[in-house]
Structures are given as structure tokens and as C-alpha cells.
PDB file of C-alpha atoms in Angstrom:
ATOM      1  CA  MET O   1       0.000   0.000   0.000  1.00 46.00           C
ATOM      2  CA  LEU O   2       1.355   3.412  -0.979  1.00 49.00           C
ATOM      3  CA  ASN O   3       1.576   6.159   1.602  1.00 50.00           C
ATOM      4  CA  GLN O   4       0.385   9.650   0.657  1.00 48.00           C
ATOM      5  CA  SER O   5       3.849  10.855  -0.355  1.00 47.00           C
ATOM      6  CA  GLU O   6       4.412   7.844  -2.627  1.00 51.00           C
ATOM      7  CA  LYS O   7       0.970   8.260  -4.179  1.00 51.00           C
ATOM      8  CA  ASN O   8       1.796  11.848  -5.025  1.00 63.00           C
ATOM      9  CA  ARG O   9       4.999  10.733  -6.807  1.00 83.00           C
ATOM     10  CA  THR O  10       3.595   7.781  -8.760  1.00 91.00           C
ATOM     11  CA  PHE O  11       2.553   9.855 -11.775  1.00 92.00           C
ATOM     12  CA  VAL O  12       5.186  12.588 -11.574  1.00 92.00           C
ATOM     13  CA  VAL O  13       7.620  12.980 -14.481  1.00 91.00           C
ATOM     14  CA  THR O  14      10.606  15.359 -14.251  1.00 88.00           C
ATOM     15  CA  ASP O  15      13.384  16.344 -16.636  1.00 84.00           C
ATOM     16  CA  GLN O  16      15.900  14.808 -14.232  1.00 88.00           C
ATOM     17  CA  MET O  17      14.337  11.341 -14.391  1.00 92.00           C
ATOM     18  CA  THR O  18      15.408   8.413 -16.537  1.00 94.00           C
ATOM     19  CA  SER O  19      12.549   6.570 -18.206  1.00 96.00           C
ATOM     20  CA  HIS O  20      11.345   3.800 -15.914  1.00 97.00           C
ATOM     21  CA  MET O  21       8.457   1.657 -14.687  1.00 97.00           C
ATOM     22  CA  VAL O  22       6.451   2.002 -11.474  1.00 96.00           C
ATOM     23  CA  ARG O  23       3.996  -0.457  -9.967  1.00 95.00           C
ATOM     24  CA  PHE O  24       1.209   0.988  -7.795  1.00 95.00           C
ATOM     25  CA  GLY O  25      -1.553  -0.209  -5.478  1.00 90.00           C
ATOM     26  CA  PRO O  26      -3.882  -1.538  -4.588  1.00 93.00           C
ATOM     27  CA  THR O  27      -4.756   1.917  -3.272  1.00 93.00           C
ATOM     28  CA  ARG O  28      -7.066   4.898  -3.677  1.00 93.00           C
ATOM     29  CA  PHE O  29      -5.638   8.148  -5.017  1.00 94.00           C
ATOM     30  CA  ASP O  30      -6.563  11.440  -6.659  1.00 94.00           C
ATOM     31  CA  TYR O  31      -3.697  12.951  -8.651  1.00 94.00           C
ATOM     32  CA  VAL O  32      -3.998  16.347 -10.356  1.00 93.00           C
ATOM     33  CA  THR O  33      -1.354  18.051 -12.490  1.00 92.00           C
ATOM     34  CA  GLU O  34      -1.169  21.025 -14.825  1.00 89.00           C
ATOM     35  CA  ALA O  35       1.236  19.052 -17.031  1.00 87.00           C
ATOM     36  CA  GLU O  36       4.076  16.545 -16.909  1.00 90.00           C
ATOM     37  CA  PRO O  37       7.104  17.004 -19.195  1.00 91.00           C
ATOM     38  CA  GLY O  38       7.016  13.351 -20.273  1.00 91.00           C
ATOM     39  CA  GLY O  39       4.260  11.046 -21.474  1.00 92.00           C
ATOM     40  CA  GLN O  40       3.147   8.013 -19.522  1.00 95.00           C
ATOM     41  CA  LEU O  41       1.415   4.735 -20.207  1.00 96.00           C
ATOM     42  CA  VAL O  42      -0.909   3.844 -17.306  1.00 97.00           C
ATOM     43  CA  CYS O  43      -2.207   0.269 -17.098  1.00 96.00           C
ATOM     44  CA  CYS O  44      -4.970  -0.785 -14.708  1.00 94.00           C
ATOM     45  CA  SER O  45      -4.645  -4.302 -13.274  1.00 92.00           C
ATOM     46  CA  SER O  46      -7.479  -4.184 -10.735  1.00 89.00           C
ATOM     47  CA  GLY O  47     -10.113  -1.738  -9.556  1.00 88.00           C
ATOM     48  CA  GLU O  48     -10.974   1.110 -11.914  1.00 89.00           C
ATOM     49  CA  LEU O  49      -9.317   4.407 -12.851  1.00 94.00           C
ATOM     50  CA  GLU O  50     -10.969   7.646 -13.955  1.00 94.00           C
ATOM     51  CA  LEU O  51      -9.110  10.147 -16.105  1.00 95.00           C
ATOM     52  CA  PHE O  52     -10.235  13.751 -16.568  1.00 94.00           C
ATOM     53  CA  GLY O  53      -8.797  16.134 -19.161  1.00 90.00           C
ATOM     54  CA  HIS O  54      -9.772  19.395 -20.825  1.00 87.00           C
ATOM     55  CA  ALA O  55     -11.729  17.612 -23.592  1.00 85.00           C
ATOM     56  CA  GLY O  56     -13.570  14.959 -21.594  1.00 90.00           C
ATOM     57  CA  GLU O  57     -13.287  12.032 -19.227  1.00 91.00           C
ATOM     58  CA  TRP O  58     -12.317   8.404 -19.620  1.00 91.00           C
ATOM     59  CA  VAL O  59     -12.820   5.177 -17.655  1.00 90.00           C
ATOM     60  CA  ILE O  60      -9.946   2.689 -17.472  1.00 91.00           C
ATOM     61  CA  PRO O  61     -11.222  -0.686 -16.203  1.00 87.00           C
ATOM     62  CA  PRO O  62      -9.012  -3.680 -15.361  1.00 87.00           C
ATOM     63  CA  ASN O  63      -6.893  -5.050 -18.182  1.00 86.00           C
ATOM     64  CA  HIS O  64      -7.021  -1.686 -19.980  1.00 90.00           C
ATOM     65  CA  MET O  65      -4.486   1.094 -20.398  1.00 94.00           C
ATOM     66  CA  VAL O  66      -4.320   4.744 -21.362  1.00 94.00           C
ATOM     67  CA  TYR O  67      -1.545   6.797 -22.892  1.00 94.00           C
ATOM     68  CA  ILE O  68      -1.319  10.357 -21.518  1.00 93.00           C
ATOM     69  CA  PRO O  69       0.869  12.572 -23.763  1.00 92.00           C
ATOM     70  CA  HIS O  70       3.364  15.013 -22.295  1.00 91.00           C
ATOM     71  CA  ASP O  71       2.399  18.575 -21.410  1.00 90.00           C
ATOM     72  CA  ARG O  72      -1.287  17.742 -20.872  1.00 89.00           C
ATOM     73  CA  MET O  73      -3.354  18.830 -17.900  1.00 91.00           C
ATOM     74  CA  PHE O  74      -5.047  15.814 -16.315  1.00 93.00           C
ATOM     75  CA  ARG O  75      -6.585  14.383 -13.190  1.00 95.00           C
ATOM     76  CA  LEU O  76      -6.266  10.649 -12.499  1.00 95.00           C
ATOM     77  CA  ARG O  77      -8.424   9.157  -9.773  1.00 95.00           C
ATOM     78  CA  ALA O  78      -9.049   5.757  -8.186  1.00 94.00           C
ATOM     79  CA  ARG O  79     -12.151   5.854  -6.001  1.00 90.00           C
ATOM     80  CA  THR O  80     -11.838   2.148  -5.213  1.00 88.00           C
ATOM     81  CA  PRO O  81      -8.552   0.388  -4.336  1.00 92.00           C
ATOM     82  CA  SER O  82      -6.816  -0.039  -7.680  1.00 93.00           C
ATOM     83  CA  SER O  83      -3.481  -1.359  -8.864  1.00 95.00           C
ATOM     84  CA  GLY O  84      -1.446  -1.196 -12.021  1.00 95.00           C
ATOM     85  CA  ILE O  85       1.745  -0.218 -13.797  1.00 96.00           C
ATOM     86  CA  VAL O  86       3.028   3.130 -15.083  1.00 97.00           C
ATOM     87  CA  ALA O  87       5.612   3.403 -17.854  1.00 97.00           C
ATOM     88  CA  LYS O  88       7.184   6.865 -17.684  1.00 96.00           C
ATOM     89  CA  PHE O  89       8.743   8.207 -20.887  1.00 95.00           C
ATOM     90  CA  CYS O  90      11.184  10.825 -19.639  1.00 92.00           C
ATOM     91  CA  ARG O  91      13.459  11.145 -22.692  1.00 88.00           C
ATOM     92  CA  ALA O  92      11.033  11.802 -25.582  1.00 88.00           C
ATOM     93  CA  GLU O  93      10.988   8.171 -26.697  1.00 93.00           C
ATOM     94  CA  VAL O  94       7.425   8.417 -28.052  1.00 92.00           C
ATOM     95  CA  GLY O  95       7.232   9.770 -31.581  1.00 88.00           C
ATOM     96  CA  TRP O  96       3.453   9.272 -31.854  1.00 86.00           C
ATOM     97  CA  ARG O  97       1.558  12.577 -31.876  1.00 80.00           C
ATOM     98  CA  HIS O  98      -2.208  12.730 -31.433  1.00 75.00           C
ATOM     99  CA  ASP O  99      -4.966  14.710 -29.767  1.00 71.00           C
ATOM    100  CA  GLY O 100      -6.299  13.647 -26.378  1.00 72.00           C
ATOM    101  CA  CYS O 101      -5.775  10.521 -24.333  1.00 80.00           C
ATOM    102  CA  TRP O 102      -6.657   7.143 -25.818  1.00 84.00           C
ATOM    103  CA  VAL O 103      -7.768   4.013 -23.926  1.00 88.00           C
ATOM    104  CA  GLY O 104      -7.318   0.443 -25.141  1.00 87.00           C
ATOM    105  CA  PRO O 105      -7.203  -3.163 -23.911  1.00 86.00           C
ATOM    106  CA  VAL O 106      -3.969  -4.689 -22.632  1.00 90.00           C
ATOM    107  CA  GLY O 107      -3.319  -7.593 -24.989  1.00 87.00           C
ATOM    108  CA  ASP O 108      -1.031 -10.552 -24.390  1.00 90.00           C
ATOM    109  CA  PHE O 109       1.955  -8.953 -26.117  1.00 94.00           C
ATOM    110  CA  ALA O 110       1.499  -5.682 -24.220  1.00 94.00           C
ATOM    111  CA  THR O 111       1.351  -7.645 -20.963  1.00 94.00           C
ATOM    112  CA  GLN O 112       4.635  -9.380 -21.774  1.00 95.00           C
ATOM    113  CA  MET O 113       6.285  -6.102 -22.762  1.00 96.00           C
ATOM    114  CA  LEU O 114       5.199  -4.366 -19.561  1.00 96.00           C
ATOM    115  CA  ASP O 115       6.240  -7.275 -17.361  1.00 96.00           C
ATOM    116  CA  TYR O 116       9.651  -7.299 -19.033  1.00 97.00           C
ATOM    117  CA  GLY O 117      10.026  -3.562 -18.480  1.00 97.00           C
ATOM    118  CA  MET O 118       9.643  -3.858 -14.718  1.00 97.00           C
ATOM    119  CA  ARG O 119      13.376  -4.546 -14.501  1.00 97.00           C
ATOM    120  CA  TRP O 120      13.915  -0.808 -15.085  1.00 97.00           C
ATOM    121  CA  GLY O 121      12.653   0.959 -11.974  1.00 96.00           C
ATOM    122  CA  ALA O 122      13.130   4.452 -10.604  1.00 93.00           C
ATOM    123  CA  ASP O 123      16.773   3.643  -9.807  1.00 94.00           C
ATOM    124  CA  THR O 124      17.650   2.997 -13.471  1.00 94.00           C
ATOM    125  CA  VAL O 125      21.059   4.485 -14.235  1.00 92.00           C
ATOM    126  CA  PRO O 126      21.037   7.377 -16.764  1.00 91.00           C
ATOM    127  CA  GLY O 127      22.473   6.309 -20.104  1.00 90.00           C
ATOM    128  CA  ASN O 128      21.456   2.648 -19.732  1.00 94.00           C
ATOM    129  CA  ARG O 129      21.409   1.524 -23.375  1.00 95.00           C
ATOM    130  CA  SER O 130      19.113  -1.444 -22.789  1.00 96.00           C
ATOM    131  CA  ALA O 131      16.572   0.728 -20.986  1.00 96.00           C
ATOM    132  CA  ARG O 132      16.729   3.327 -23.758  1.00 95.00           C
ATOM    133  CA  ALA O 133      16.149   0.672 -26.431  1.00 97.00           C
ATOM    134  CA  TYR O 134      13.252  -0.796 -24.472  1.00 97.00           C
ATOM    135  CA  PHE O 135      11.392   2.499 -23.999  1.00 97.00           C
ATOM    136  CA  VAL O 136      11.906   3.522 -27.649  1.00 96.00           C
ATOM    137  CA  THR O 137      10.461   0.159 -28.708  1.00 97.00           C
ATOM    138  CA  LEU O 138       7.581   0.478 -26.236  1.00 97.00           C
ATOM    139  CA  GLY O 139       6.830   3.955 -27.581  1.00 95.00           C
ATOM    140  CA  ASP O 140       6.793   2.611 -31.132  1.00 95.00           C
ATOM    141  CA  MET O 141       4.148   0.043 -30.111  1.00 94.00           C
ATOM    142  CA  LEU O 142       1.594   2.641 -28.953  1.00 93.00           C
ATOM    143  CA  PRO O 143      -0.058   3.460 -32.312  1.00 90.00           C
ATOM    144  CA  ASN O 144      -0.821  -0.254 -32.800  1.00 89.00           C
ATOM    145  CA  TRP O 145      -2.247  -0.662 -29.312  1.00 89.00           C
ATOM    146  CA  PHE O 146      -4.565   2.359 -29.467  1.00 86.00           C
ATOM    147  CA  ARG O 147      -6.695   2.015 -32.583  1.00 74.00           C
ATOM    148  CA  HIS O 148     -10.013   3.420 -31.346  1.00 67.00           C
ATOM    149  CA  GLU O 149      -9.832   7.155 -30.790  1.00 65.00           C
ATOM    150  CA  ARG O 150     -12.676   7.699 -28.327  1.00 65.00           C
ATOM    151  CA  ILE O 151     -13.213   4.356 -26.584  1.00 74.00           C
ATOM    152  CA  MET O 152     -14.546   4.776 -23.021  1.00 79.00           C
ATOM    153  CA  TRP O 153     -14.585   8.554 -23.513  1.00 84.00           C
ATOM    154  CA  THR O 154     -17.282  11.047 -22.588  1.00 87.00           C
ATOM    155  CA  PRO O 155     -16.697  14.481 -24.164  1.00 88.00           C
ATOM    156  CA  TYR O 156     -16.959  17.907 -22.593  1.00 90.00           C
ATOM    157  CA  ALA O 157     -18.418  20.824 -24.551  1.00 91.00           C
ATOM    158  CA  ASN O 158     -17.596  24.523 -24.287  1.00 90.00           C
ATOM    159  CA  ASN O 159     -21.074  25.338 -25.519  1.00 91.00           C
ATOM    160  CA  SER O 160     -23.451  25.109 -22.537  1.00 93.00           C
ATOM    161  CA  VAL O 161     -26.339  23.926 -24.717  1.00 93.00           C
ATOM    162  CA  ILE O 162     -24.313  21.021 -26.141  1.00 94.00           C
ATOM    163  CA  GLN O 163     -23.077  20.140 -22.647  1.00 94.00           C
ATOM    164  CA  LYS O 164     -26.739  20.063 -21.606  1.00 95.00           C
ATOM    165  CA  VAL O 165     -27.378  17.526 -24.370  1.00 95.00           C
ATOM    166  CA  ILE O 166     -24.403  15.382 -23.295  1.00 94.00           C
ATOM    167  CA  ASP O 167     -25.632  15.388 -19.689  1.00 94.00           C
ATOM    168  CA  TYR O 168     -29.165  14.540 -20.851  1.00 95.00           C
ATOM    169  CA  VAL O 169     -27.970  11.526 -22.850  1.00 93.00           C
ATOM    170  CA  ARG O 170     -25.870  10.318 -19.901  1.00 90.00           C
ATOM    171  CA  GLN O 171     -28.857  10.626 -17.595  1.00 91.00           C
ATOM    172  CA  GLU O 172     -31.542   9.168 -19.851  1.00 91.00           C
ATOM    173  CA  GLY O 173     -29.435   6.590 -21.643  1.00 88.00           C
ATOM    174  CA  PRO O 174     -27.978   6.303 -25.163  1.00 87.00           C
ATOM    175  CA  SER O 175     -31.297   5.225 -26.718  1.00 86.00           C
ATOM    176  CA  VAL O 176     -32.319   8.917 -26.662  1.00 91.00           C
ATOM    177  CA  SER O 177     -33.353  10.092 -30.123  1.00 93.00           C
ATOM    178  CA  LEU O 178     -32.171  13.199 -31.943  1.00 95.00           C
ATOM    179  CA  THR O 179     -35.718  14.557 -31.723  1.00 96.00           C
ATOM    180  CA  GLU O 180     -35.800  14.117 -27.929  1.00 96.00           C
ATOM    181  CA  ALA O 181     -32.370  15.670 -27.455  1.00 96.00           C
ATOM    182  CA  ALA O 182     -33.199  18.648 -29.668  1.00 96.00           C
ATOM    183  CA  HIS O 183     -36.463  19.242 -27.789  1.00 96.00           C
ATOM    184  CA  HIS O 184     -34.628  19.077 -24.444  1.00 95.00           C
ATOM    185  CA  ALA O 185     -32.049  21.613 -25.660  1.00 94.00           C
ATOM    186  CA  GLY O 186     -34.625  23.905 -27.240  1.00 95.00           C
ATOM    187  CA  LEU O 187     -33.064  23.590 -30.689  1.00 95.00           C
ATOM    188  CA  SER O 188     -34.162  22.350 -34.066  1.00 96.00           C
ATOM    189  CA  GLU O 189     -32.716  18.994 -35.109  1.00 96.00           C
ATOM    190  CA  ARG O 190     -30.741  20.665 -37.893  1.00 95.00           C
ATOM    191  CA  THR O 191     -29.229  23.209 -35.500  1.00 96.00           C
ATOM    192  CA  LEU O 192     -28.322  20.521 -32.991  1.00 96.00           C
ATOM    193  CA  ARG O 193     -26.598  18.469 -35.695  1.00 95.00           C
ATOM    194  CA  ARG O 194     -24.583  21.519 -36.774  1.00 94.00           C
ATOM    195  CA  HIS O 195     -23.569  22.426 -33.225  1.00 94.00           C
ATOM    196  CA  MET O 196     -22.555  18.824 -32.449  1.00 92.00           C
ATOM    197  CA  GLN O 197     -20.260  18.762 -35.468  1.00 92.00           C
ATOM    198  CA  THR O 198     -18.759  22.154 -34.673  1.00 92.00           C
ATOM    199  CA  GLU O 199     -18.335  21.599 -30.939  1.00 89.00           C
ATOM    200  CA  LEU O 200     -17.364  17.909 -30.740  1.00 87.00           C
ATOM    201  CA  GLY O 201     -16.051  17.258 -34.230  1.00 85.00           C
ATOM    202  CA  GLN O 202     -18.526  14.419 -34.730  1.00 86.00           C
ATOM    203  CA  SER O 203     -22.031  13.884 -35.978  1.00 92.00           C
ATOM    204  CA  TRP O 204     -25.008  13.044 -33.795  1.00 94.00           C
ATOM    205  CA  ARG O 205     -24.872   9.463 -35.111  1.00 91.00           C
ATOM    206  CA  GLU O 206     -21.185   9.122 -34.159  1.00 89.00           C
ATOM    207  CA  PHE O 207     -21.784  10.630 -30.719  1.00 91.00           C
ATOM    208  CA  ILE O 208     -24.689   8.281 -29.930  1.00 92.00           C
ATOM    209  CA  ARG O 209     -22.735   5.290 -31.244  1.00 89.00           C
ATOM    210  CA  GLU O 210     -19.917   6.015 -28.817  1.00 87.00           C
ATOM    211  CA  MET O 211     -22.272   6.605 -25.908  1.00 90.00           C
ATOM    212  CA  ARG O 212     -24.048   3.327 -26.721  1.00 91.00           C
ATOM    213  CA  MET O 213     -20.827   1.356 -26.861  1.00 90.00           C
ATOM    214  CA  ASN O 214     -19.434   2.888 -23.679  1.00 87.00           C
ATOM    215  CA  ARG O 215     -22.673   2.131 -21.822  1.00 91.00           C
ATOM    216  CA  ALA O 216     -22.687  -1.409 -23.234  1.00 92.00           C
ATOM    217  CA  MET O 217     -19.134  -2.009 -22.022  1.00 88.00           C
ATOM    218  CA  GLU O 218     -20.112  -0.793 -18.571  1.00 88.00           C
ATOM    219  CA  MET O 219     -23.135  -3.123 -18.467  1.00 91.00           C
ATOM    220  CA  LEU O 220     -21.099  -6.150 -19.562  1.00 91.00           C
ATOM    221  CA  ARG O 221     -18.142  -5.631 -17.247  1.00 85.00           C
ATOM    222  CA  LYS O 222     -19.852  -4.212 -14.128  1.00 84.00           C
ATOM    223  CA  GLU O 223     -23.438  -5.371 -14.169  1.00 87.00           C
ATOM    224  CA  ARG O 224     -22.906  -8.771 -15.825  1.00 86.00           C
ATOM    225  CA  ARG O 225     -25.967  -8.207 -18.046  1.00 89.00           C
ATOM    226  CA  SER O 226     -26.751 -10.585 -20.905  1.00 92.00           C
ATOM    227  CA  ILE O 227     -25.844  -9.608 -24.452  1.00 94.00           C
ATOM    228  CA  THR O 228     -29.498  -9.492 -25.515  1.00 94.00           C
ATOM    229  CA  GLU O 229     -30.500  -7.329 -22.567  1.00 94.00           C
ATOM    230  CA  THR O 230     -27.554  -5.013 -23.166  1.00 94.00           C
ATOM    231  CA  ALA O 231     -28.358  -4.711 -26.870  1.00 94.00           C
ATOM    232  CA  PHE O 232     -31.946  -3.646 -26.287  1.00 92.00           C
ATOM    233  CA  GLU O 233     -31.112  -1.230 -23.470  1.00 91.00           C
ATOM    234  CA  VAL O 234     -28.591   0.699 -25.557  1.00 91.00           C
ATOM    235  CA  GLY O 235     -30.989   1.001 -28.480  1.00 88.00           C
ATOM    236  CA  PHE O 236     -30.334  -1.927 -30.847  1.00 91.00           C
ATOM    237  CA  SER O 237     -33.215  -3.884 -32.318  1.00 90.00           C
ATOM    238  CA  SER O 238     -31.354  -7.199 -32.303  1.00 93.00           C
ATOM    239  CA  SER O 239     -28.432  -8.808 -30.502  1.00 93.00           C
ATOM    240  CA  SER O 240     -26.797  -9.720 -33.816  1.00 94.00           C
ATOM    241  CA  ALA O 241     -26.706  -6.086 -34.988  1.00 94.00           C
ATOM    242  CA  PHE O 242     -25.353  -5.095 -31.587  1.00 95.00           C
ATOM    243  CA  SER O 243     -22.623  -7.761 -31.706  1.00 95.00           C
ATOM    244  CA  VAL O 244     -21.423  -6.568 -35.116  1.00 94.00           C
ATOM    245  CA  ALA O 245     -21.335  -2.919 -33.989  1.00 92.00           C
ATOM    246  CA  PHE O 246     -19.642  -3.803 -30.691  1.00 90.00           C
ATOM    247  CA  GLN O 247     -16.875  -5.822 -32.330  1.00 88.00           C
ATOM    248  CA  ASP O 248     -16.280  -3.071 -34.871  1.00 85.00           C
ATOM    249  CA  TYR O 249     -15.903  -0.505 -32.080  1.00 82.00           C
ATOM    250  CA  VAL O 250     -14.154  -2.487 -29.325  1.00 79.00           C
ATOM    251  CA  GLY O 251     -12.263  -5.059 -31.365  1.00 76.00           C
ATOM    252  CA  ARG O 252     -13.808  -8.009 -29.512  1.00 81.00           C
ATOM    253  CA  THR O 253     -17.223  -9.647 -29.483  1.00 91.00           C
ATOM    254  CA  PRO O 254     -19.496  -8.786 -26.518  1.00 92.00           C
ATOM    255  CA  SER O 255     -19.180 -12.333 -25.163  1.00 91.00           C
ATOM    256  CA  ALA O 256     -15.367 -12.270 -25.348  1.00 88.00           C
ATOM    257  CA  TYR O 257     -15.309  -8.855 -23.683  1.00 86.00           C
ATOM    258  CA  ALA O 258     -17.571 -10.030 -20.842  1.00 86.00           C
ATOM    259  CA  ARG O 259     -15.576 -13.266 -20.392  1.00 84.00           C
ATOM    260  CA  SER O 260     -12.341 -11.333 -19.965  1.00 76.00           C
ATOM    261  CA  PHE O 261     -13.725  -9.786 -16.770  1.00 73.00           C
ATOM    262  CA  ASP O 262     -15.262 -13.045 -15.551  1.00 67.00           C
ATOM    263  CA  ASN O 263     -11.856 -14.723 -15.969  1.00 53.00           C
ATOM    264  CA  ARG O 264     -10.108 -12.004 -13.979  1.00 49.00           C
ATOM    265  CA  ALA O 265     -12.674 -12.293 -11.192  1.00 44.00           C
ATOM    266  CA  ALA O 266     -12.181 -16.063 -11.057  1.00 40.00           C
ATOM    267  CA  LEU O 267      -8.430 -15.502 -10.698  1.00 36.00           C
ATOM    268  CA  GLY O 268      -8.983 -12.949  -7.931  1.00 40.00           C
ATOM    269  CA  LEU O 269      -7.707 -10.094 -10.109  1.00 42.00           C
ATOM    270  CA  HIS O 270     -10.892  -8.048 -10.302  1.00 41.00           C
TER     271      HIS O 270
END
């Protein structure tokens, strides 16, 4: 268990550091920073992490990871005892440039890579060639591991009317129609579509698709709901159509996604 001082250092990156790995938890924490000079790969092994940035918020459940680029304001919180691994890139080893923070599953190869990297801790000697080669290689892997831009992401809007729509969909559920959302916001459907595109950079259809998939993932991993029940609750007319859409978005079938959490619970990892 980390004490308060250790918790406050877990996600700190400084120019004086050598790139290294840190294991944390299980513990609760609430870390806030204006920016860190180096990027970091945060992997959740148990519990659940919440990440807040200027553009939205993300959920990182067990067996998932998030890459937080350098020089980004963020808040990372664990409201339940959570554990995981942090890979700190302190020497600009990551060439990948993108907007926002992306979440993705920790596959078998990523697990092996991260386990191997634990040999380079905070006491890693500056100039260690093996460590340098490892973190450059790890950085090169990131674009392949994060293929879905907005998975497990809920956006924030600068426009108060669009934020009202986002909050309404979160409250009522992703089966809300465009007509219902426009009526709630006091806008025409055409105006709402235009504002969604301008404010969030996505259409109403894309926004609802992501909200549906994020809610479906929550139902499957937390509530252990059936695939059919999940499909109907998030607005699909059939479980087969839902399964196709889910696999396209998440990269796994709903049953495989749900089993991954059942397996972790059976092993005492959840």
C-alpha cells in the first residue's frame, strides 16, 4: 500500500528522471497536475481508474491502459482500491503525436512487454542503453495498441447547450433520439446536428454510437448483463446487430469482452 507521499509521486515525471516503470496499489488516489514534461502509459490491473482532461473524461477498467501525452493537464483518480503499472517516458521516446488521451485493452503482447520492463525501476542508471532501447520500442508500439480514438470517452463541450445535451444523454441513456435531445435543448434537429459537429467534431450518429458502446461495455463488465438485454437497453433492435457494432468498435465480441472480466474475477484479479 502506498503512503500519501508515494501516491503523489507515482505519476510525476521530471526532466531529471530516466525513463522507468512504477507499480502501484492496490490503493485509492486522486492525482492532479497542470502538465508533466514526459508522457506516460498507465495500465490498470485491478479496480478502476478515472481520467479527466480538458476535452472529456475516460474510464480505465481492469486489463485496460491509457496513454497520456506530455504537457497535458489531467486528473487521475481511483475511487476504489486499484493497482497497475506506469511506464514513464522521460526522454522523448514516443514519436506518436495525437490529440487527447486514448484508452485500449492490454493484450497478451502488451502484458509481456510491460512485465519485461519492470526490470527498469526508478533507480535505473542514466544512459542505460538497454533501458533506452526498451522504452523507444515500447513507444513505437503505442499506435498499434490504441486504434479506437474515443473508446470509453465522454466528451466535454464549451457550448453550454451542447453540454446540456451530453448530460441529458448520460442521464436518460444512449437510446435517446435526436428529436428528444433537440427538444430538451430547445433547438431544431438541424441546428443541434450543426452544433454537435462544430463543438465535438462528430455527428449526432457518431456521438450516440460512442455513448451506446461505452454504456454497453459498462453493463457487460460491471453489471454482468446478458448480451441481448444489453443490446436492447442501448438502443439496438437485435443482438446480432449489436454484436457486429460492438466488435467493430471495441475489437472483440461482446461475449469475449464479458468473459475477460469473468476470468479475472475467477483468478482474484478483479
